[in-house]
N, CA, C and O atoms as a DFTB+ gen file, in Angstrom:
504 C
 N C O
     1  1      -8.423       6.016       0.982
     2  2      -7.983       5.359      -0.547
     3  2      -6.904       6.478      -0.944
     4  3      -6.267       7.102      -0.095
     5  1      -6.787       6.639      -2.133
     6  2      -6.173       7.091      -2.596
     7  2      -5.874       7.373      -4.056
     8  3      -6.642       6.637      -4.677
     9  1      -5.067       8.142      -5.006
    10  2      -5.090       7.982      -6.348
    11  2      -4.020       8.391      -6.483
    12  3      -3.704       9.345      -5.771
    13  1      -3.089       7.880      -7.382
    14  2      -1.849       8.655      -8.128
    15  2      -2.000       8.726      -9.738
    16  3      -2.683       8.165     -10.595
    17  1      -1.317       9.398      -9.703
    18  2      -1.328       9.808     -11.688
    19  2       0.265      10.279     -11.907
    20  3       0.882      11.162     -11.312
    21  1       0.724       9.356     -12.995
    22  2       2.274       9.593     -13.379
    23  2       1.741      10.717     -14.644
    24  3       0.757      10.864     -15.369
    25  1       3.377      11.538     -14.327
    26  2       3.374      12.298     -15.540
    27  2       4.296      12.487     -15.884
    28  3       4.965      12.376     -14.857
    29  1       5.210      12.814     -16.950
    30  2       6.399      13.033     -17.562
    31  2       7.231      12.362     -18.652
    32  3       8.017      12.874     -19.449
    33  1       6.831      10.974     -18.476
    34  2       7.861      10.221     -19.150
    35  2       8.118      10.384     -20.461
    36  3       7.605      11.496     -20.589
    37  1       8.615      10.055     -21.763
    38  2       8.811      10.215     -23.110
    39  2      10.120       9.326     -23.415
    40  3      10.512       8.349     -22.777
    41  1      10.812      10.042     -24.793
    42  2      12.383       9.266     -25.210
    43  2      13.126      10.282     -24.977
    44  3      12.859      11.408     -24.557
    45  1      14.063       9.798     -25.280
    46  2      15.240      10.748     -24.839
    47  2      16.639      10.380     -25.493
    48  3      16.509       9.166     -25.653
    49  1      18.080      10.759     -26.032
    50  2      18.427      10.208     -25.858
    51  2      19.586       9.481     -25.124
    52  3      19.460      10.055     -24.043
    53  1      20.750       8.526     -24.916
    54  2      21.096       8.414     -23.901
    55  2      21.820       9.669     -23.120
    56  3      21.916      10.744     -23.713
    57  1      22.090       9.591     -22.410
    58  2      22.649      10.653     -21.717
    59  2      21.801      11.645     -21.273
    60  3      22.258      12.365     -20.386
    61  1      20.436      11.916     -21.750
    62  2      19.754      13.040     -20.794
    63  2      19.244      12.462     -20.037
    64  3      19.378      11.330     -19.571
    65  1      18.113      13.889     -19.763
    66  2      17.274      13.332     -18.258
    67  2      15.811      13.468     -19.000
    68  3      15.497      13.588     -20.184
    69  1      15.058      13.397     -17.780
    70  2      13.471      13.672     -17.256
    71  2      13.404      13.411     -16.175
    72  3      14.086      12.733     -15.407
    73  1      12.338      14.102     -16.085
    74  2      11.475      14.141     -14.795
    75  2       9.593      13.768     -14.860
    76  3       8.612      14.223     -15.448
    77  1       9.959      12.436     -13.646
    78  2       8.832      11.942     -13.923
    79  2       7.879      12.352     -12.433
    80  3       8.273      12.026     -11.313
    81  1       6.933      12.911     -12.615
    82  2       5.676      13.281     -11.160
    83  2       4.464      12.469     -11.339
    84  3       3.894      11.905     -12.273
    85  1       4.289      12.635     -10.039
    86  2       3.404      11.527      -9.540
    87  2       2.229      12.584      -8.828
    88  3       2.793      13.107      -7.867
    89  1       1.032      13.013      -8.922
    90  2       0.347      13.639      -8.315
    91  2      -0.699      12.838      -7.643
    92  3      -1.599      12.277      -8.268
    93  1      -0.485      12.770      -5.618
    94  2      -1.010      11.653      -5.172
    95  2      -2.551      12.475      -4.571
    96  3      -2.751      13.668      -4.802
    97  1      -3.136      11.962      -4.109
    98  2      -4.424      12.179      -3.519
    99  2      -4.291      11.211      -2.721
   100  3      -3.685      10.150      -2.867
   101  1      -5.396      11.960      -1.117
   102  2      -5.354      10.978       0.306
   103  2      -4.417      11.205       1.155
   104  3      -3.191      11.148       1.060
   105  1      -5.414      11.581       2.357
   106  2      -4.431      12.355       3.683
   107  2      -3.584      11.614       3.755
   108  3      -2.567      12.117       3.278
   109  1      -3.441      10.715       4.081
   110  2      -2.481       9.436       4.356
   111  2      -1.507       9.043       3.373
   112  3      -0.517       8.726       4.033
   113  1      -1.338       8.943       2.564
   114  2      -0.482       8.982       1.261
   115  2       0.629       8.799       1.638
   116  3       1.202       7.710       1.661
   117  1       1.220      10.222       2.102
   118  2       2.867      10.693       1.884
   119  2       2.962      10.054       3.682
   120  3       4.162      10.068       3.960
   121  1       2.402       9.696       4.526
   122  2       3.092       9.187       5.788
   123  2       4.094       8.099       5.635
   124  3       5.279       8.000       5.954
   125  1       3.065       7.150       4.923
   126  2       3.889       5.991       4.788
   127  2       4.937       5.921       3.248
   128  3       5.174       6.819       2.440
   129  1       5.446       4.344       3.276
   130  2       6.635       4.724       1.979
   131  2       5.856       4.946       1.065
   132  3       4.677       4.596       1.006
   133  1       6.651       5.730       0.052
   134  2       6.161       5.644      -1.883
   135  2       7.484       5.281      -2.188
   136  3       8.576       5.223      -1.622
   137  1       6.895       5.015      -3.498
   138  2       8.666       4.795      -4.529
   139  2       8.161       4.661      -5.592
   140  3       6.950       4.646      -5.813
   141  1       9.069       4.544      -6.407
   142  2       8.850       3.907      -8.087
   143  2       9.620       2.913      -8.599
   144  3      10.830       2.706      -8.505
   145  1       8.435       2.116      -9.356
   146  2       9.311       0.686     -10.305
   147  2       8.988       1.064     -11.569
   148  3       8.183       1.931     -11.907
   149  1       9.762       0.261     -12.347
   150  2       9.731       0.033     -13.338
   151  2       9.138      -1.132     -13.894
   152  3       8.731      -1.941     -13.060
   153  1       8.952      -1.486     -15.340
   154  2       9.124      -2.845     -16.068
   155  2       9.356      -2.663     -17.463
   156  3       8.811      -2.024     -18.363
   157  1      10.610      -3.638     -17.332
   158  2      10.994      -3.453     -19.346
   159  2       9.958      -5.036     -19.530
   160  3       9.498      -5.971     -18.875
   161  1      10.046      -4.386     -21.142
   162  2       9.440      -6.029     -21.727
   163  2       9.687      -6.912     -22.130
   164  3      10.315      -7.016     -23.184
   165  1       9.195      -8.070     -21.290
   166  2       9.743      -9.567     -20.759
   167  2      10.475      -9.433     -19.202
   168  3      11.000     -10.432     -18.711
   169  1      10.468      -8.287     -18.563
   170  2      11.025      -8.340     -17.380
   171  2      10.293      -8.418     -16.207
   172  3       9.091      -8.374     -16.470
   173  1      10.519      -8.517     -15.020
   174  2       9.563      -8.579     -13.871
   175  2       9.783      -7.066     -13.306
   176  3      10.742      -6.407     -13.706
   177  1       8.773      -6.493     -12.273
   178  2       9.045      -5.221     -12.098
   179  2       9.487      -5.165     -11.010
   180  3       9.035      -5.644      -9.971
   181  1      10.959      -4.211     -11.293
   182  2      11.764      -3.917     -10.430
   183  2      11.388      -2.148      -9.379
   184  3      10.724      -1.169      -9.719
   185  1      12.113      -2.412      -8.185
   186  2      12.114      -0.808      -7.776
   187  2      13.230      -0.430      -7.848
   188  3      14.269      -1.009      -8.167
   189  1      12.876       1.228      -7.344
   190  2      13.594       1.983      -8.498
   191  2      14.142       2.917      -7.545
   192  3      15.367       3.025      -7.595
   193  1      13.397       3.782      -6.491
   194  2      13.800       4.312      -5.910
   195  2      12.513       4.387      -4.932
   196  3      11.456       3.903      -5.335
   197  1      12.624       5.304      -2.975
   198  2      11.393       5.027      -2.026
   199  2      12.128       6.259      -1.129
   200  3      13.172       6.807      -0.776
   201  1      10.772       6.208      -1.079
   202  2      11.128       7.295       0.050
   203  2       9.770       7.202       1.339
   204  3       8.554       7.054       1.220
   205  1      10.848       7.401       2.787
   206  2       9.493       6.878       4.115
   207  2       8.941       8.174       4.120
   208  3       9.323       9.197       3.551
   209  1       7.701       7.898       5.071
   210  2       7.169       9.311       5.410
   211  2       8.309      10.473       6.050
   212  3       8.272      11.668       5.758
   213  1       9.539       9.708       7.184
   214  2       9.966      10.805       7.320
   215  2      10.979      11.223       6.784
   216  3      11.811      12.038       7.184
   217  1      10.896      10.560       5.709
   218  2      11.950      11.282       4.395
   219  2      13.559      10.395       4.130
   220  3      14.522      10.896       3.549
   221  1      13.497       8.422       4.962
   222  2      14.590       8.077       4.517
   223  2      14.416       8.038       3.362
   224  3      13.292       8.434       3.052
   225  1      15.440       7.529       2.006
   226  2      15.722       7.493       1.275
   227  2      16.398       6.300       0.690
   228  3      17.421       6.063       1.332
   229  1      16.160       5.237      -0.547
   230  2      16.763       4.423      -0.372
   231  2      16.953       4.215      -2.284
   232  3      16.569       5.335      -2.622
   233  1      17.180       3.732      -3.160
   234  2      17.626       3.815      -4.466
   235  2      18.644       1.857      -4.729
   236  3      19.561       1.360      -4.075
   237  1      17.969       1.394      -5.792
   238  2      18.149       0.654      -6.447
   239  2      19.973       0.832      -6.917
   240  3      20.276       1.922      -7.400
   241  1      20.809       0.046      -6.802
   242  2      21.987      -0.261      -7.240
   243  2      22.205       0.458      -8.719
   244  3      23.243       1.066      -8.982
   245  1      21.120       0.318      -9.639
   246  2      21.570       0.539     -10.868
   247  2      21.158       2.045     -11.087
   248  3      21.021       2.697     -12.122
   249  1      21.028       2.332      -9.924
   250  2      20.331       4.152     -10.738
   251  2      20.997       5.106      -9.690
   252  3      20.784       6.318      -9.721
   253  1      21.884       4.462      -8.679
   254  2      22.195       5.367      -7.644
   255  2      23.461       6.478      -8.334
   256  3      24.508       6.003      -8.774
   257  1      23.237       7.703      -8.346
   258  2      24.071       8.431      -8.365
   259  2      23.720       8.719      -9.668
   260  3      24.619       9.097     -10.418
   261  1      22.212       8.581     -10.233
   262  2      21.861       9.246     -11.315
   263  2      20.483       9.667     -11.033
   264  3      20.028      10.674     -11.574
   265  1      19.705       8.867     -10.117
   266  2      17.950       9.679     -10.094
   267  2      18.403       9.818      -8.796
   268  3      19.368       9.494      -8.104
   269  1      16.537      10.889      -8.652
   270  2      17.028      11.307      -7.375
   271  2      15.720      11.438      -7.088
   272  3      15.066      12.043      -7.938
   273  1      14.683      10.727      -5.362
   274  2      13.465      10.958      -5.598
   275  2      13.481      11.875      -4.749
   276  3      14.418      12.170      -4.007
   277  1      11.896      12.627      -4.858
   278  2      11.939      13.725      -3.771
   279  2      10.198      13.681      -3.643
   280  3       9.307      13.199      -4.344
   281  1      10.233      14.351      -2.530
   282  2       8.345      14.696      -2.532
   283  2       8.214      15.560      -2.291
   284  3       8.960      16.073      -1.457
   285  1       7.385      16.127      -2.759
   286  2       6.818      17.710      -2.642
   287  2       5.206      17.786      -1.837
   288  3       4.174      17.625      -2.489
   289  1       5.201      18.010      -0.585
   290  2       3.917      17.332       0.021
   291  2       3.318      19.323       0.183
   292  3       2.343      19.735       0.812
   293  1       3.925      19.816      -0.305
   294  2       2.669      21.465      -0.256
   295  2       2.100      21.037      -1.544
   296  3       0.921      21.391      -1.539
   297  1       2.426      20.366      -2.780
   298  2       2.014      20.203      -3.958
   299  2       1.107      18.591      -3.863
   300  3       0.056      18.334      -4.449
   301  1       1.557      18.067      -3.338
   302  2       0.826      16.676      -3.182
   303  2       1.576      15.540      -4.644
   304  3       0.988      14.764      -5.398
   305  1       2.794      15.842      -4.569
   306  2       3.655      15.096      -5.941
   307  2       4.741      14.512      -5.316
   308  3       5.290      14.858      -4.270
   309  1       5.050      13.400      -6.212
   310  2       6.497      12.671      -6.051
   311  2       6.474      12.581      -6.830
   312  3       5.557      12.331      -7.613
   313  1       8.374      12.900      -7.035
   314  2       9.030      13.323      -8.397
   315  2      10.445      12.136      -8.293
   316  3      11.127      11.765      -7.338
   317  1      10.461      11.814      -9.683
   318  2      12.088      10.808      -9.543
   319  2      12.528      11.530     -11.143
   320  3      12.216      11.457     -12.332
   321  1      13.455      12.242     -10.235
   322  2      14.834      13.185     -11.394
   323  2      15.747      11.731     -12.129
   324  3      16.319      10.880     -11.449
   325  1      15.693      11.745     -13.424
   326  2      16.520      10.346     -14.027
   327  2      17.571      11.628     -14.498
   328  3      17.163      12.500     -15.265
   329  1      18.525      11.633     -14.123
   330  2      19.936      11.851     -14.816
   331  2      20.503      10.661     -16.313
   332  3      19.922       9.750     -16.903
   333  1      22.146      11.399     -16.478
   334  2      22.128      10.299     -17.528
   335  2      21.787       9.118     -17.674
   336  3      22.357       8.180     -17.117
   337  1      20.407       8.968     -18.760
   338  2      19.730       7.961     -18.957
   339  2      20.485       6.729     -19.609
   340  3      21.384       6.915     -20.429
   341  1      20.081       5.447     -19.207
   342  2      21.037       4.721     -20.307
   343  2      19.646       3.407     -20.934
   344  3      18.683       2.924     -20.340
   345  1      20.132       3.229     -22.252
   346  2      19.025       2.599     -22.902
   347  2      18.545       1.742     -22.145
   348  3      17.410       1.536     -22.576
   349  1      18.808       0.830     -20.877
   350  2      18.801       0.011     -20.139
   351  2      17.769       0.466     -18.836
   352  3      17.459      -0.183     -17.837
   353  1      17.496       1.407     -19.125
   354  2      16.428       2.356     -18.256
   355  2      15.270       2.221     -19.147
   356  3      14.421       2.483     -18.295
   357  1      14.641       2.028     -20.133
   358  2      13.840       1.350     -20.674
   359  2      13.112       1.313     -19.881
   360  3      13.645       1.345     -18.772
   361  1      11.602       1.231     -19.862
   362  2      10.590       0.722     -18.970
   363  2       9.245       1.714     -19.084
   364  3       9.201       2.778     -19.701
   365  1       8.233       1.127     -18.377
   366  2       7.144       1.836     -17.739
   367  2       7.443       1.801     -16.036
   368  3       7.846       1.045     -15.152
   369  1       6.980       3.078     -16.239
   370  2       7.250       3.348     -14.394
   371  2       6.090       3.786     -13.877
   372  3       5.113       4.350     -14.371
   373  1       6.554       3.192     -12.083
   374  2       4.599       3.205     -12.184
   375  2       5.164       4.370     -10.398
   376  3       6.068       4.415      -9.564
   377  1       4.173       4.902     -10.667
   378  2       4.640       5.235      -8.772
   379  2       3.571       4.283      -8.165
   380  3       2.652       3.787      -8.817
   381  1       3.826       4.065      -6.690
   382  2       2.811       3.367      -5.715
   383  2       3.525       4.055      -4.898
   384  3       4.487       4.821      -4.946
   385  1       2.403       3.328      -3.665
   386  2       2.353       4.144      -2.222
   387  2       1.933       3.402      -1.249
   388  3       0.790       3.034      -1.520
   389  1       2.298       2.980      -0.206
   390  2       1.654       2.318       0.980
   391  2       0.447       2.501       2.055
   392  3      -0.174       1.752       2.808
   393  1       0.436       4.048       1.697
   394  2      -0.819       4.027       2.584
   395  2      -0.795       3.903       4.110
   396  3       0.222       3.457       4.641
   397  1      -1.641       4.197       4.703
   398  2      -1.632       3.941       6.364
   399  2      -1.164       4.716       6.761
   400  3      -1.131       5.877       6.352
   401  1      -0.530       4.108       7.949
   402  2       0.506       4.506       9.234
   403  2       1.421       5.048       8.832
   404  3       1.939       4.654       7.787
   405  1       1.976       6.243       9.599
   406  2       3.977       6.450       9.847
   407  2       4.643       5.406       9.392
   408  3       4.455       4.265       9.817
   409  1       5.323       5.654       8.655
   410  2       6.678       4.175       8.169
   411  2       7.869       5.377       7.496
   412  3       7.684       6.336       6.747
   413  1       9.062       4.861       8.101
   414  2      10.275       5.243       7.473
   415  2      11.038       3.920       7.179
   416  3      12.061       4.095       6.517
   417  1      10.827       2.932       7.446
   418  2      11.461       1.631       7.100
   419  2      11.166       1.016       5.185
   420  3      10.702      -0.071       4.840
   421  1      11.365       1.505       4.802
   422  2      11.245       0.816       2.991
   423  2      11.415      -0.470       2.539
   424  3      12.160      -1.144       3.251
   425  1      10.926      -1.053       1.515
   426  2      11.732      -1.636       0.692
   427  2      11.038      -1.426      -0.576
   428  3      10.166      -0.618      -0.898
   429  1      11.807      -2.611      -1.395
   430  2      11.173      -2.535      -2.852
   431  2      10.206      -4.042      -2.967
   432  3      10.666      -4.791      -3.829
   433  1       9.141      -4.514      -2.350
   434  2       8.819      -5.641      -2.300
   435  2       7.514      -5.020      -2.901
   436  3       6.956      -4.303      -2.070
   437  1       6.882      -5.086      -4.072
   438  2       5.873      -4.472      -4.378
   439  2       4.602      -5.151      -3.876
   440  3       3.627      -4.594      -4.380
   441  1       4.292      -6.057      -3.141
   442  2       3.321      -6.317      -2.887
   443  2       2.296      -5.630      -1.494
   444  3       1.120      -5.778      -1.164
   445  1       4.122      -4.388      -0.634
   446  2       3.519      -4.059       0.248
   447  2       3.438      -2.541      -0.448
   448  3       3.675      -1.658       0.377
   449  1       3.192      -2.123      -1.613
   450  2       2.382      -0.924      -1.743
   451  2       1.203      -1.141      -2.199
   452  3       0.920      -1.785      -3.210
   453  1       0.349      -0.509      -1.327
   454  2      -1.233      -0.512      -2.179
   455  2      -1.518      -0.056      -2.609
   456  3      -2.577      -0.559      -2.986
   457  1      -1.319       1.327      -3.255
   458  2      -1.989       1.764      -4.270
   459  2      -0.559       2.570      -5.573
   460  3       0.526       3.112      -5.361
   461  1      -1.394       2.225      -6.941
   462  2      -0.336       2.439      -7.936
   463  2      -1.257       3.017      -8.866
   464  3      -2.472       2.865      -8.992
   465  1      -0.342       3.783      -9.553
   466  2      -0.525       4.583     -10.821
   467  2      -0.879       3.699     -12.185
   468  3      -0.846       2.475     -12.064
   469  1      -1.144       4.145     -13.194
   470  2      -1.299       3.774     -14.581
   471  2       0.196       3.343     -15.286
   472  3       0.236       2.490     -16.173
   473  1       1.327       3.980     -14.824
   474  2       2.143       4.165     -15.259
   475  2       2.449       5.094     -16.513
   476  3       1.478       5.611     -17.065
   477  1       3.858       5.369     -17.056
   478  2       3.998       6.266     -18.087
   479  2       5.395       6.123     -17.896
   480  3       6.164       6.301     -16.951
   481  1       5.589       5.403     -20.148
   482  2       6.572       4.942     -20.806
   483  2       7.867       5.692     -20.822
   484  3       7.655       6.867     -21.119
   485  1       9.217       5.417     -20.596
   486  2      10.060       5.930     -20.760
   487  2      11.224       5.338     -21.424
   488  3      11.659       4.327     -20.872
   489  1      11.980       5.834     -22.748
   490  2      12.546       5.201     -23.599
   491  2      13.710       5.931     -24.283
   492  3      13.756       6.611     -25.308
   493  1      14.531       5.607     -23.483
   494  2      15.915       5.787     -24.025
   495  2      16.510       5.148     -24.936
   496  3      16.910       4.023     -24.638
   497  1      16.714       5.580     -26.101
   498  2      17.958       5.246     -27.456
   499  2      19.732       6.208     -27.278
   500  3      20.147       7.329     -26.984
   501  1      20.283       4.798     -27.702
   502  2      21.365       4.805     -27.799
   503  2      22.337       5.871     -28.767
   504  3      23.562       5.754     -28.774
């Protein structure tokens, strides 16, 4: 079993920055893929960034160059650093983890992630 708890959301103006954190527990959580997803009102859930057990990184085209995902295993924390935020980044952001065995081939299919946090709201005003 694993538990994920997000924090760090809030409201900012366009061009600003926010750092989201996801505290995770469960000894196998960081072996598999971990990711950030988001869901805006009236839209489907979309993958934003993921990191593999051995450190592979993938980003959605819409956030490349602006968002950075990294994992601090010493603190059991997954982080999403978001810079140059845009109004279209407004959404509920979710931390997700695959769990299970070592895996460095990560995608953005939500059904591949077994564990989810409760979400944290990010609002960007123009």
